[in-house]
mmCIF file of C-alpha atoms in Angstrom:
data_model
loop_
_atom_site.group_PDB
_atom_site.id
_atom_site.type_symbol
_atom_site.label_atom_id
_atom_site.label_comp_id
_atom_site.label_asym_id
_atom_site.label_seq_id
_atom_site.Cartn_x
_atom_site.Cartn_y
_atom_site.Cartn_z
ATOM 1 C CA MET A 142 2.163 -35.361 -63.799
ATOM 2 C CA PRO A 143 -0.087 -36.769 -61.288
ATOM 3 C CA ASN A 144 -3.300 -38.637 -61.912
ATOM 4 C CA ILE A 145 -6.456 -36.380 -61.158
ATOM 5 C CA HIS A 146 -9.458 -37.759 -60.353
ATOM 6 C CA ALA A 147 -13.108 -35.943 -59.955
ATOM 7 C CA ALA A 148 -13.888 -36.794 -56.555
ATOM 8 C CA ILE A 149 -17.535 -36.066 -55.146
ATOM 9 C CA THR A 150 -16.781 -34.147 -52.039
ATOM 10 C CA GLY A 151 -20.267 -33.350 -50.857
ATOM 11 C CA VAL A 152 -23.902 -33.854 -51.733
ATOM 12 C CA GLN A 153 -27.019 -31.960 -50.711
ATOM 13 C CA GLY A 154 -30.913 -32.014 -51.819
ATOM 14 C CA TYR A 155 -33.922 -30.301 -51.618
ATOM 15 C CA VAL A 156 -37.602 -30.957 -51.874
ATOM 16 C CA PRO A 157 -40.651 -28.551 -51.780
ATOM 17 C CA GLU A 158 -43.076 -28.746 -48.613
ATOM 18 C CA ASP A 159 -46.382 -29.611 -50.353
ATOM 19 C CA VAL A 160 -47.085 -33.237 -51.249
ATOM 20 C CA ILE A 161 -49.386 -34.965 -53.172
ATOM 21 C CA THR A 162 -50.209 -38.643 -51.932
ATOM 22 C CA ASN A 163 -51.859 -41.280 -53.915
ATOM 23 C CA LYS A 164 -54.829 -40.662 -51.657
ATOM 24 C CA ASP A 165 -55.039 -36.933 -53.167
ATOM 25 C CA LEU A 166 -54.649 -38.276 -56.721
ATOM 26 C CA GLU A 167 -57.601 -40.678 -56.068
ATOM 27 C CA LYS A 168 -59.912 -37.585 -55.748
ATOM 28 C CA MET A 169 -58.340 -36.106 -59.331
ATOM 29 C CA VAL A 170 -58.134 -38.827 -61.776
ATOM 30 C CA ASP A 171 -59.419 -42.407 -62.188
ATOM 31 C CA THR A 172 -56.693 -44.682 -59.925
ATOM 32 C CA ASN A 173 -56.113 -45.737 -56.684
ATOM 33 C CA ASP A 174 -53.112 -45.998 -53.714
ATOM 34 C CA GLU A 175 -53.096 -50.083 -54.544
ATOM 35 C CA TRP A 176 -52.659 -49.594 -57.960
ATOM 36 C CA ILE A 177 -50.351 -46.821 -58.045
ATOM 37 C CA THR A 178 -48.035 -48.533 -55.268
ATOM 38 C CA THR A 179 -48.201 -51.586 -57.035
ATOM 39 C CA ARG A 180 -47.215 -50.796 -60.436
ATOM 40 C CA THR A 181 -44.539 -47.954 -59.342
ATOM 41 C CA GLY A 182 -43.853 -48.131 -55.831
ATOM 42 C CA ILE A 183 -44.607 -44.417 -55.481
ATOM 43 C CA LYS A 184 -46.558 -43.051 -52.428
ATOM 44 C CA LYS A 185 -45.974 -39.357 -52.465
ATOM 45 C CA ARG A 186 -44.410 -36.745 -54.656
ATOM 46 C CA HIS A 187 -43.195 -33.307 -53.128
ATOM 47 C CA ILE A 188 -44.492 -30.181 -55.397
ATOM 48 C CA LEU A 189 -43.415 -26.636 -55.613
ATOM 49 C CA LYS A 190 -46.121 -24.214 -55.457
ATOM 50 C CA GLY A 191 -46.344 -20.559 -55.915
ATOM 51 C CA GLU A 192 -46.184 -17.637 -58.423
ATOM 52 C CA ASN A 193 -42.793 -17.272 -60.405
ATOM 53 C CA GLN A 194 -41.318 -20.496 -58.466
ATOM 54 C CA GLY A 195 -39.041 -22.414 -61.006
ATOM 55 C CA THR A 196 -36.646 -25.011 -61.009
ATOM 56 C CA SER A 197 -34.038 -22.704 -59.720
ATOM 57 C CA VAL A 198 -35.440 -22.198 -56.573
ATOM 58 C CA MET A 199 -35.161 -25.807 -55.531
ATOM 59 C CA ALA A 200 -31.832 -26.145 -57.059
ATOM 60 C CA VAL A 201 -30.392 -22.613 -55.048
ATOM 61 C CA LYS A 202 -31.658 -24.348 -51.825
ATOM 62 C CA ALA A 203 -29.695 -27.295 -52.296
ATOM 63 C CA LEU A 204 -26.534 -25.578 -53.679
ATOM 64 C CA GLU A 205 -27.073 -23.180 -50.468
ATOM 65 C CA GLY A 206 -26.897 -26.402 -48.386
ATOM 66 C CA LEU A 207 -23.948 -27.873 -50.050
ATOM 67 C CA LEU A 208 -22.008 -24.614 -49.935
ATOM 68 C CA LYS A 209 -22.553 -24.520 -46.275
ATOM 69 C CA LYS A 210 -21.715 -28.399 -45.682
ATOM 70 C CA THR A 211 -18.350 -28.125 -47.539
ATOM 71 C CA ASP A 212 -17.304 -24.835 -46.169
ATOM 72 C CA THR A 213 -17.117 -23.345 -49.525
ATOM 73 C CA ASN A 214 -17.469 -19.892 -50.491
ATOM 74 C CA PRO A 215 -19.893 -19.150 -53.564
ATOM 75 C CA GLU A 216 -17.015 -17.113 -55.381
ATOM 76 C CA GLU A 217 -14.689 -20.226 -55.248
ATOM 77 C CA ILE A 218 -17.066 -22.386 -57.602
ATOM 78 C CA ASP A 219 -15.703 -22.361 -61.071
ATOM 79 C CA LEU A 220 -18.412 -23.867 -62.635
ATOM 80 C CA ILE A 221 -21.816 -24.914 -62.415
ATOM 81 C CA ILE A 222 -23.621 -27.672 -64.622
ATOM 82 C CA CYS A 223 -27.664 -28.098 -64.291
ATOM 83 C CA ALA A 224 -29.363 -30.927 -65.522
ATOM 84 C CA THR A 225 -33.026 -30.052 -65.960
ATOM 85 C CA THR A 226 -35.810 -30.628 -68.416
ATOM 86 C CA THR A 227 -37.594 -27.706 -66.861
ATOM 87 C CA PRO A 228 -35.698 -24.487 -67.401
ATOM 88 C CA ASP A 229 -37.010 -21.411 -65.837
ATOM 89 C CA LEU A 230 -36.948 -19.939 -69.141
ATOM 90 C CA VAL A 231 -36.094 -21.122 -72.677
ATOM 91 C CA PHE A 232 -33.066 -18.906 -71.808
ATOM 92 C CA PRO A 233 -30.725 -17.832 -70.150
ATOM 93 C CA ALA A 234 -29.508 -20.936 -68.894
ATOM 94 C CA THR A 235 -31.096 -22.015 -65.412
ATOM 95 C CA ALA A 236 -27.058 -22.665 -64.193
ATOM 96 C CA ASN A 237 -26.781 -19.196 -64.797
ATOM 97 C CA ILE A 238 -29.732 -17.825 -62.540
ATOM 98 C CA ILE A 239 -28.171 -20.370 -60.093
ATOM 99 C CA ALA A 240 -24.958 -18.731 -59.970
ATOM 100 C CA ASN A 241 -26.355 -15.070 -59.819
ATOM 101 C CA LYS A 242 -28.910 -16.282 -56.721
ATOM 102 C CA VAL A 243 -25.937 -17.804 -54.881
ATOM 103 C CA GLY A 244 -23.382 -15.353 -55.212
ATOM 104 C CA ALA A 245 -21.345 -17.627 -57.825
ATOM 105 C CA VAL A 246 -19.525 -14.368 -59.509
ATOM 106 C CA ASN A 247 -16.389 -16.197 -60.683
ATOM 107 C CA SER A 248 -18.416 -19.144 -62.201
ATOM 108 C CA PHE A 249 -19.731 -19.932 -65.706
ATOM 109 C CA GLY A 250 -22.282 -22.061 -66.173
ATOM 110 C CA TYR A 251 -24.999 -24.000 -68.613
ATOM 111 C CA ASP A 252 -27.715 -26.564 -68.600
ATOM 112 C CA ILE A 253 -28.066 -30.208 -69.742
ATOM 113 C CA GLN A 254 -30.840 -31.528 -71.190
ATOM 114 C CA ALA A 255 -30.793 -35.687 -71.423
ATOM 115 C CA ALA A 256 -34.354 -35.884 -69.455
ATOM 116 C CA CYS A 257 -33.634 -38.494 -66.629
ATOM 117 C CA SER A 258 -30.366 -39.417 -67.722
ATOM 118 C CA GLY A 259 -29.331 -35.578 -67.445
ATOM 119 C CA PHE A 260 -27.837 -35.671 -63.974
ATOM 120 C CA LEU A 261 -25.211 -38.957 -65.296
ATOM 121 C CA TYR A 262 -24.772 -36.830 -68.537
ATOM 122 C CA ALA A 263 -23.698 -33.431 -66.411
ATOM 123 C CA LEU A 264 -21.591 -35.534 -63.403
ATOM 124 C CA ALA A 265 -19.532 -37.191 -66.462
ATOM 125 C CA THR A 266 -19.189 -33.897 -68.131
ATOM 126 C CA GLY A 267 -18.132 -32.141 -64.880
ATOM 127 C CA SER A 268 -15.580 -34.578 -64.345
ATOM 128 C CA GLN A 269 -13.581 -33.914 -67.308
ATOM 129 C CA PHE A 270 -12.875 -30.369 -66.282
ATOM 130 C CA ILE A 271 -11.531 -31.548 -62.856
ATOM 131 C CA GLU A 272 -9.600 -34.261 -64.609
ATOM 132 C CA THR A 273 -7.472 -31.904 -67.009
ATOM 133 C CA GLY A 274 -6.724 -29.837 -64.252
ATOM 134 C CA LYS A 275 -8.524 -26.788 -65.331
ATOM 135 C CA TYR A 276 -10.813 -26.343 -62.645
ATOM 136 C CA LYS A 277 -11.181 -26.999 -58.678
ATOM 137 C CA LYS A 278 -14.542 -26.559 -57.798
ATOM 138 C CA VAL A 279 -17.276 -27.724 -60.213
ATOM 139 C CA VAL A 280 -21.083 -28.211 -58.828
ATOM 140 C CA VAL A 281 -23.530 -30.308 -60.974
ATOM 141 C CA ILE A 282 -27.531 -30.196 -60.327
ATOM 142 C CA GLY A 283 -30.094 -32.357 -60.986
ATOM 143 C CA ALA A 284 -33.313 -30.278 -60.814
ATOM 144 C CA ASP A 285 -36.916 -30.626 -62.108
ATOM 145 C CA LYS A 286 -40.225 -28.893 -61.287
ATOM 146 C CA MET A 287 -41.828 -31.895 -63.395
ATOM 147 C CA SER A 288 -45.375 -30.613 -61.880
ATOM 148 C CA SER A 289 -45.365 -27.587 -64.379
ATOM 149 C CA ILE A 290 -45.306 -30.069 -67.248
ATOM 150 C CA VAL A 291 -47.512 -32.638 -66.072
ATOM 151 C CA ASP A 292 -51.194 -32.989 -67.202
ATOM 152 C CA TYR A 293 -53.156 -33.852 -63.891
ATOM 153 C CA THR A 294 -55.903 -34.970 -65.946
ATOM 154 C CA ASP A 295 -53.955 -37.873 -67.240
ATOM 155 C CA ARG A 296 -53.497 -40.753 -64.853
ATOM 156 C CA ALA A 297 -50.725 -42.577 -66.754
ATOM 157 C CA THR A 298 -48.233 -39.395 -66.036
ATOM 158 C CA CYS A 299 -49.219 -37.419 -63.066
ATOM 159 C CA ILE A 300 -49.311 -40.250 -60.690
ATOM 160 C CA ILE A 301 -45.248 -40.924 -61.804
ATOM 161 C CA PHE A 302 -43.516 -37.349 -61.381
ATOM 162 C CA GLY A 303 -42.878 -35.018 -58.445
ATOM 163 C CA ASP A 304 -40.212 -31.823 -58.036
ATOM 164 C CA GLY A 305 -36.952 -31.905 -56.609
ATOM 165 C CA ALA A 306 -33.023 -31.045 -56.596
ATOM 166 C CA GLY A 307 -29.904 -32.322 -55.567
ATOM 167 C CA ALA A 308 -26.492 -31.475 -56.053
ATOM 168 C CA VAL A 309 -22.812 -32.436 -55.745
ATOM 169 C CA MET A 310 -19.372 -31.044 -55.766
ATOM 170 C CA LEU A 311 -16.420 -32.476 -57.613
ATOM 171 C CA GLU A 312 -13.034 -31.640 -56.489
ATOM 172 C CA PRO A 313 -9.984 -33.151 -57.844
ATOM 173 C CA THR A 314 -7.887 -35.995 -55.765
ATOM 174 C CA GLU A 315 -4.610 -37.938 -56.508
ATOM 175 C CA GLU A 316 -6.157 -40.663 -54.905
ATOM 176 C CA ASP A 317 -7.979 -43.771 -56.291
ATOM 177 C CA PHE A 318 -11.336 -42.340 -55.545
ATOM 178 C CA GLY A 319 -13.870 -40.466 -57.778
ATOM 179 C CA ILE A 320 -15.649 -40.918 -61.222
ATOM 180 C CA LYS A 321 -13.888 -44.011 -62.298
ATOM 181 C CA ASP A 322 -15.687 -45.027 -65.420
ATOM 182 C CA SER A 323 -19.191 -44.223 -67.569
ATOM 183 C CA ILE A 324 -21.189 -45.457 -70.271
ATOM 184 C CA LEU A 325 -23.821 -42.951 -71.986
ATOM 185 C CA LYS A 326 -25.978 -43.853 -74.607
ATOM 186 C CA SER A 327 -28.701 -42.017 -76.812
ATOM 187 C CA ASP A 328 -31.262 -43.379 -79.191
ATOM 188 C CA GLY A 329 -33.298 -40.536 -80.839
ATOM 189 C CA SER A 330 -35.695 -43.027 -82.316
ATOM 190 C CA GLY A 331 -37.203 -43.314 -78.985
ATOM 191 C CA GLU A 332 -38.664 -39.911 -79.184
ATOM 192 C CA PRO A 333 -42.348 -40.534 -80.141
ATOM 193 C CA PHE A 334 -42.591 -42.679 -76.944
ATOM 194 C CA LEU A 335 -41.788 -40.085 -74.258
ATOM 195 C CA HIS A 336 -41.935 -36.449 -75.067
ATOM 196 C CA MET A 337 -43.465 -33.259 -74.910
ATOM 197 C CA LYS A 338 -45.499 -32.215 -78.398
ATOM 198 C CA ALA A 339 -45.352 -28.669 -78.085
ATOM 199 C CA GLY A 340 -43.387 -25.748 -76.687
ATOM 200 C CA GLY A 341 -40.280 -25.665 -78.932
ATOM 201 C CA SER A 342 -39.202 -24.400 -82.520
ATOM 202 C CA ARG A 343 -40.940 -27.444 -84.265
ATOM 203 C CA ARG A 344 -44.307 -26.418 -82.524
ATOM 204 C CA PRO A 345 -43.996 -23.279 -80.671
ATOM 205 C CA ALA A 346 -46.685 -22.403 -78.160
ATOM 206 C CA SER A 347 -50.143 -21.242 -80.052
ATOM 207 C CA GLU A 348 -53.838 -21.187 -78.924
ATOM 208 C CA GLU A 349 -54.213 -24.504 -80.887
ATOM 209 C CA THR A 350 -51.424 -26.155 -78.533
ATOM 210 C CA VAL A 351 -52.369 -25.203 -75.696
ATOM 211 C CA LYS A 352 -55.771 -25.801 -76.265
ATOM 212 C CA ASN A 353 -54.715 -29.579 -77.331
ATOM 213 C CA ARG A 354 -52.843 -29.435 -74.194
ATOM 214 C CA GLU A 355 -49.625 -30.259 -76.188
ATOM 215 C CA HIS A 356 -47.191 -28.529 -73.347
ATOM 216 C CA PHE A 357 -47.460 -31.575 -70.847
ATOM 217 C CA ALA A 358 -45.182 -34.827 -70.588
ATOM 218 C CA TYR A 359 -46.321 -37.350 -72.894
ATOM 219 C CA GLN A 360 -45.205 -41.221 -72.471
ATOM 220 C CA GLU A 361 -46.625 -44.546 -73.925
ATOM 221 C CA GLY A 362 -45.915 -46.496 -71.027
ATOM 222 C CA SER A 363 -45.528 -49.908 -72.085
ATOM 223 C CA THR A 364 -42.728 -49.341 -74.752
ATOM 224 C CA VAL A 365 -40.905 -46.778 -72.503
ATOM 225 C CA PHE A 366 -40.864 -49.772 -69.494
ATOM 226 C CA LYS A 367 -39.669 -52.488 -71.998
ATOM 227 C CA PHE A 368 -36.621 -50.200 -73.411
ATOM 228 C CA ALA A 369 -35.832 -48.994 -69.718
ATOM 229 C CA VAL A 370 -35.859 -52.426 -68.336
ATOM 230 C CA LYS A 371 -33.281 -53.683 -71.052
ATOM 231 C CA ASN A 372 -31.133 -50.698 -71.321
ATOM 232 C CA MET A 373 -30.951 -49.425 -67.811
ATOM 233 C CA ALA A 374 -29.958 -53.012 -66.395
ATOM 234 C CA ASP A 375 -27.444 -53.581 -69.535
ATOM 235 C CA VAL A 376 -25.394 -50.844 -69.287
ATOM 236 C CA ALA A 377 -24.994 -50.933 -65.375
ATOM 237 C CA ALA A 378 -23.616 -54.655 -65.890
ATOM 238 C CA GLN A 379 -21.461 -53.407 -68.765
ATOM 239 C CA VAL A 380 -19.668 -50.723 -66.610
ATOM 240 C CA MET A 381 -19.454 -54.137 -64.084
ATOM 241 C CA GLU A 382 -18.049 -56.229 -66.260
ATOM 242 C CA ARG A 383 -15.505 -53.887 -68.086
ATOM 243 C CA ASN A 384 -13.848 -52.792 -64.733
ATOM 244 C CA ASN A 385 -13.931 -56.512 -63.267
ATOM 245 C CA LEU A 386 -16.548 -55.747 -60.539
ATOM 246 C CA THR A 387 -18.549 -58.252 -59.082
ATOM 247 C CA ALA A 388 -21.899 -57.886 -57.114
ATOM 248 C CA ASP A 389 -19.627 -58.277 -53.774
ATOM 249 C CA ASP A 390 -17.427 -55.508 -54.899
ATOM 250 C CA VAL A 391 -20.542 -52.785 -55.143
ATOM 251 C CA ALA A 392 -22.048 -51.035 -51.783
ATOM 252 C CA TYR A 393 -24.632 -49.703 -53.806
ATOM 253 C CA LEU A 394 -26.880 -49.719 -56.929
ATOM 254 C CA VAL A 395 -27.755 -45.927 -57.184
ATOM 255 C CA PRO A 396 -30.879 -46.093 -59.788
ATOM 256 C CA HIS A 397 -33.159 -43.580 -61.286
ATOM 257 C CA GLN A 398 -36.095 -43.688 -59.324
ATOM 258 C CA ALA A 399 -38.871 -44.127 -62.176
ATOM 259 C CA ASN A 400 -40.271 -47.154 -61.445
ATOM 260 C CA LYS A 401 -40.029 -49.623 -58.419
ATOM 261 C CA ARG A 402 -39.836 -52.443 -61.316
ATOM 262 C CA ILE A 403 -37.247 -51.174 -63.352
ATOM 263 C CA ILE A 404 -35.229 -50.850 -60.414
ATOM 264 C CA ASP A 405 -35.714 -54.497 -59.458
ATOM 265 C CA ALA A 406 -34.763 -55.602 -62.906
ATOM 266 C CA THR A 407 -31.689 -53.617 -62.832
ATOM 267 C CA ALA A 408 -30.445 -55.208 -59.536
ATOM 268 C CA ASN A 409 -31.226 -58.487 -60.483
ATOM 269 C CA ARG A 410 -29.468 -57.992 -64.042
ATOM 270 C CA MET A 411 -26.133 -56.954 -61.737
ATOM 271 C CA GLY A 412 -26.750 -59.368 -59.253
ATOM 272 C CA VAL A 413 -27.082 -57.399 -56.269
ATOM 273 C CA GLY A 414 -29.734 -57.699 -53.230
ATOM 274 C CA GLU A 415 -32.306 -55.392 -52.304
ATOM 275 C CA GLU A 416 -30.081 -54.518 -49.373
ATOM 276 C CA LYS A 417 -27.639 -52.768 -51.924
ATOM 277 C CA VAL A 418 -30.161 -50.381 -53.910
ATOM 278 C CA MET A 419 -30.690 -47.350 -53.059
ATOM 279 C CA LEU A 420 -34.518 -46.489 -52.743
ATOM 280 C CA ASN A 421 -36.708 -43.550 -52.208
ATOM 281 C CA ILE A 422 -39.152 -43.463 -54.820
ATOM 282 C CA ALA A 423 -42.114 -43.957 -52.439
ATOM 283 C CA GLU A 424 -41.401 -40.577 -50.876
ATOM 284 C CA TYR A 425 -40.201 -38.659 -54.076
ATOM 285 C CA GLY A 426 -41.726 -40.234 -57.000
ATOM 286 C CA ASN A 427 -39.689 -39.614 -60.355
ATOM 287 C CA THR A 428 -37.934 -36.094 -60.235
ATOM 288 C CA THR A 429 -36.294 -36.846 -63.483
ATOM 289 C CA SER A 430 -32.646 -35.070 -63.046
ATOM 290 C CA GLY A 431 -33.080 -34.867 -59.396
ATOM 291 C CA THR A 432 -33.464 -38.722 -58.597
ATOM 292 C CA ILE A 433 -30.022 -39.741 -58.255
ATOM 293 C CA PRO A 434 -28.533 -36.801 -56.273
ATOM 294 C CA LEU A 435 -31.581 -36.925 -54.088
ATOM 295 C CA CYS A 436 -30.557 -40.744 -53.405
ATOM 296 C CA LEU A 437 -26.988 -40.148 -52.781
ATOM 297 C CA TRP A 438 -28.097 -37.327 -50.193
ATOM 298 C CA ASP A 439 -30.659 -39.391 -48.538
ATOM 299 C CA TYR A 440 -28.387 -42.633 -48.058
ATOM 300 C CA GLU A 441 -25.098 -40.204 -47.529
ATOM 301 C CA SER A 442 -25.022 -41.192 -43.917
ATOM 302 C CA LYS A 443 -24.255 -44.889 -44.912
ATOM 303 C CA LEU A 444 -21.505 -44.257 -47.251
ATOM 304 C CA LYS A 445 -17.600 -45.027 -46.457
ATOM 305 C CA LYS A 446 -14.810 -43.973 -48.439
ATOM 306 C CA GLY A 447 -14.014 -46.485 -50.526
ATOM 307 C CA ASP A 448 -17.293 -47.783 -51.504
ATOM 308 C CA ASN A 449 -18.153 -48.853 -54.978
ATOM 309 C CA LEU A 450 -21.327 -47.194 -56.512
ATOM 310 C CA ILE A 451 -22.967 -47.845 -59.784
ATOM 311 C CA LEU A 452 -25.307 -45.081 -60.896
ATOM 312 C CA ALA A 453 -27.781 -45.888 -63.681
ATOM 313 C CA ALA A 454 -30.481 -44.122 -65.296
ATOM 314 C CA PHE A 455 -32.913 -44.048 -68.353
ATOM 315 C CA GLY A 456 -34.802 -41.049 -69.940
ATOM 316 C CA GLY A 457 -36.832 -39.680 -72.299
ATOM 317 C CA GLY A 458 -35.922 -39.696 -76.130
ATOM 318 C CA PHE A 459 -33.931 -41.960 -75.335
ATOM 319 C CA THR A 460 -31.243 -41.502 -73.047
ATOM 320 C CA TRP A 461 -29.708 -43.725 -70.875
ATOM 321 C CA GLY A 462 -26.270 -44.543 -68.846
ATOM 322 C CA SER A 463 -24.143 -45.815 -66.111
ATOM 323 C CA ILE A 464 -21.399 -44.287 -63.830
ATOM 324 C CA TRP A 465 -18.648 -46.253 -61.846
ATOM 325 C CA VAL A 466 -18.165 -43.774 -58.526
ATOM 326 C CA LYS A 467 -15.561 -44.762 -55.857
ATOM 327 C CA TRP A 468 -17.194 -42.456 -52.813
ATOM 328 C CA ALA A 469 -14.317 -40.322 -51.477
ATOM 329 C CA TYR A 470 -15.523 -39.688 -47.794
ATOM 330 C CA ASP A 471 -16.437 -41.115 -44.692
ATOM 331 C CA PRO A 472 -20.016 -39.946 -43.162
ATOM 332 C CA LYS A 473 -19.359 -36.562 -40.517
#
C-alpha cells in the first residue's frame, strides 16, 4: 500500500468589512493606541455586524472562495470540520450549517472547540481521515465571531479580539508533502484563567448571569501570558527537535496571533528571525480559531512547494500544540 499523506492543496480567508481601530477603542474604554500597540502589536480588528450574522457567515465566505480557487464542486467534499469557540448555535454544529449553505450535500461535519488551538486540533484530526484512505477531500475551517462574546467595557479583553475565518482543503498525496507531525496538549487546570463564566450547562443563561455580565470572555492576562510564552514556544521547539529540523530548515513559523510578545518569544525559542515569522496581528487582532489559516492565506503567494512550516498555538482552558507542515504547491 502506498504511503498517503494529507496535503494542504488550497487556502482561503475572509474578514468582515467593518473595523474597530485602536483610536475607536480610546473612545470606548480607558486605553490608547500606544499602550495597545506596545503590549499586543494590534492596530485594528475586523468586526461582523448585523442581525442574525453568525460565525457561519464568515466561514461560508471563506469556503466559497476556497472551492472556487481549487476548482472543487461542493458535492465532492467528504467532510467539513469547523474549529470555533463561537458557534452559531449550541446545536446543530456550525459545520453542518456551513455545509448546507454551500451545497456540500455529500459531506458530514462537526465542530471542534479548543479555543485558540482549535484550528490545529481540527487540522490534525482532518489529516487522519485522509491518511487512512477513507476520504479524498476534507475541509478544515477555523472561524470565530469573537465580538459576540467580548465585553466592550472591559479594556483587558476588548483590545485583543476580532472576527474572521480561514479554510484549507486537505487531499491525499503519495509525495513527501503535507501534515508531517503534530504535538497537541491540554491542561484543564487553566480553566480559571481564561474562560466564559456562564452560558454552559453549569451556569445556564439567567437574569442573574446576564446582569452580572458573565457571558463574555474572561482572561487573567498575566497568568495566561506566562503559560502561553512557555508552552507555545516549547512545543514548537519540540516538533522541530524530534524531526531533526533546524532554524535553517524552516521557511516560516506560523504562530497563533494572540500577542506580539508571545510570538517573538516563540520565534526566539526556535531560533528563527523575524523574516521567517508570519505576522498579521496588527491588521486582524486575535481571531481565535481563525488566526493560523488567515496567516496562511495572507502569505500564500510567498510559499513554495517543499517549504517547511511550523504551526503553533495556545488557547484557553488551557490548550496548545504545534504541527509541522511541508507545503505542497507553488503559488499560482
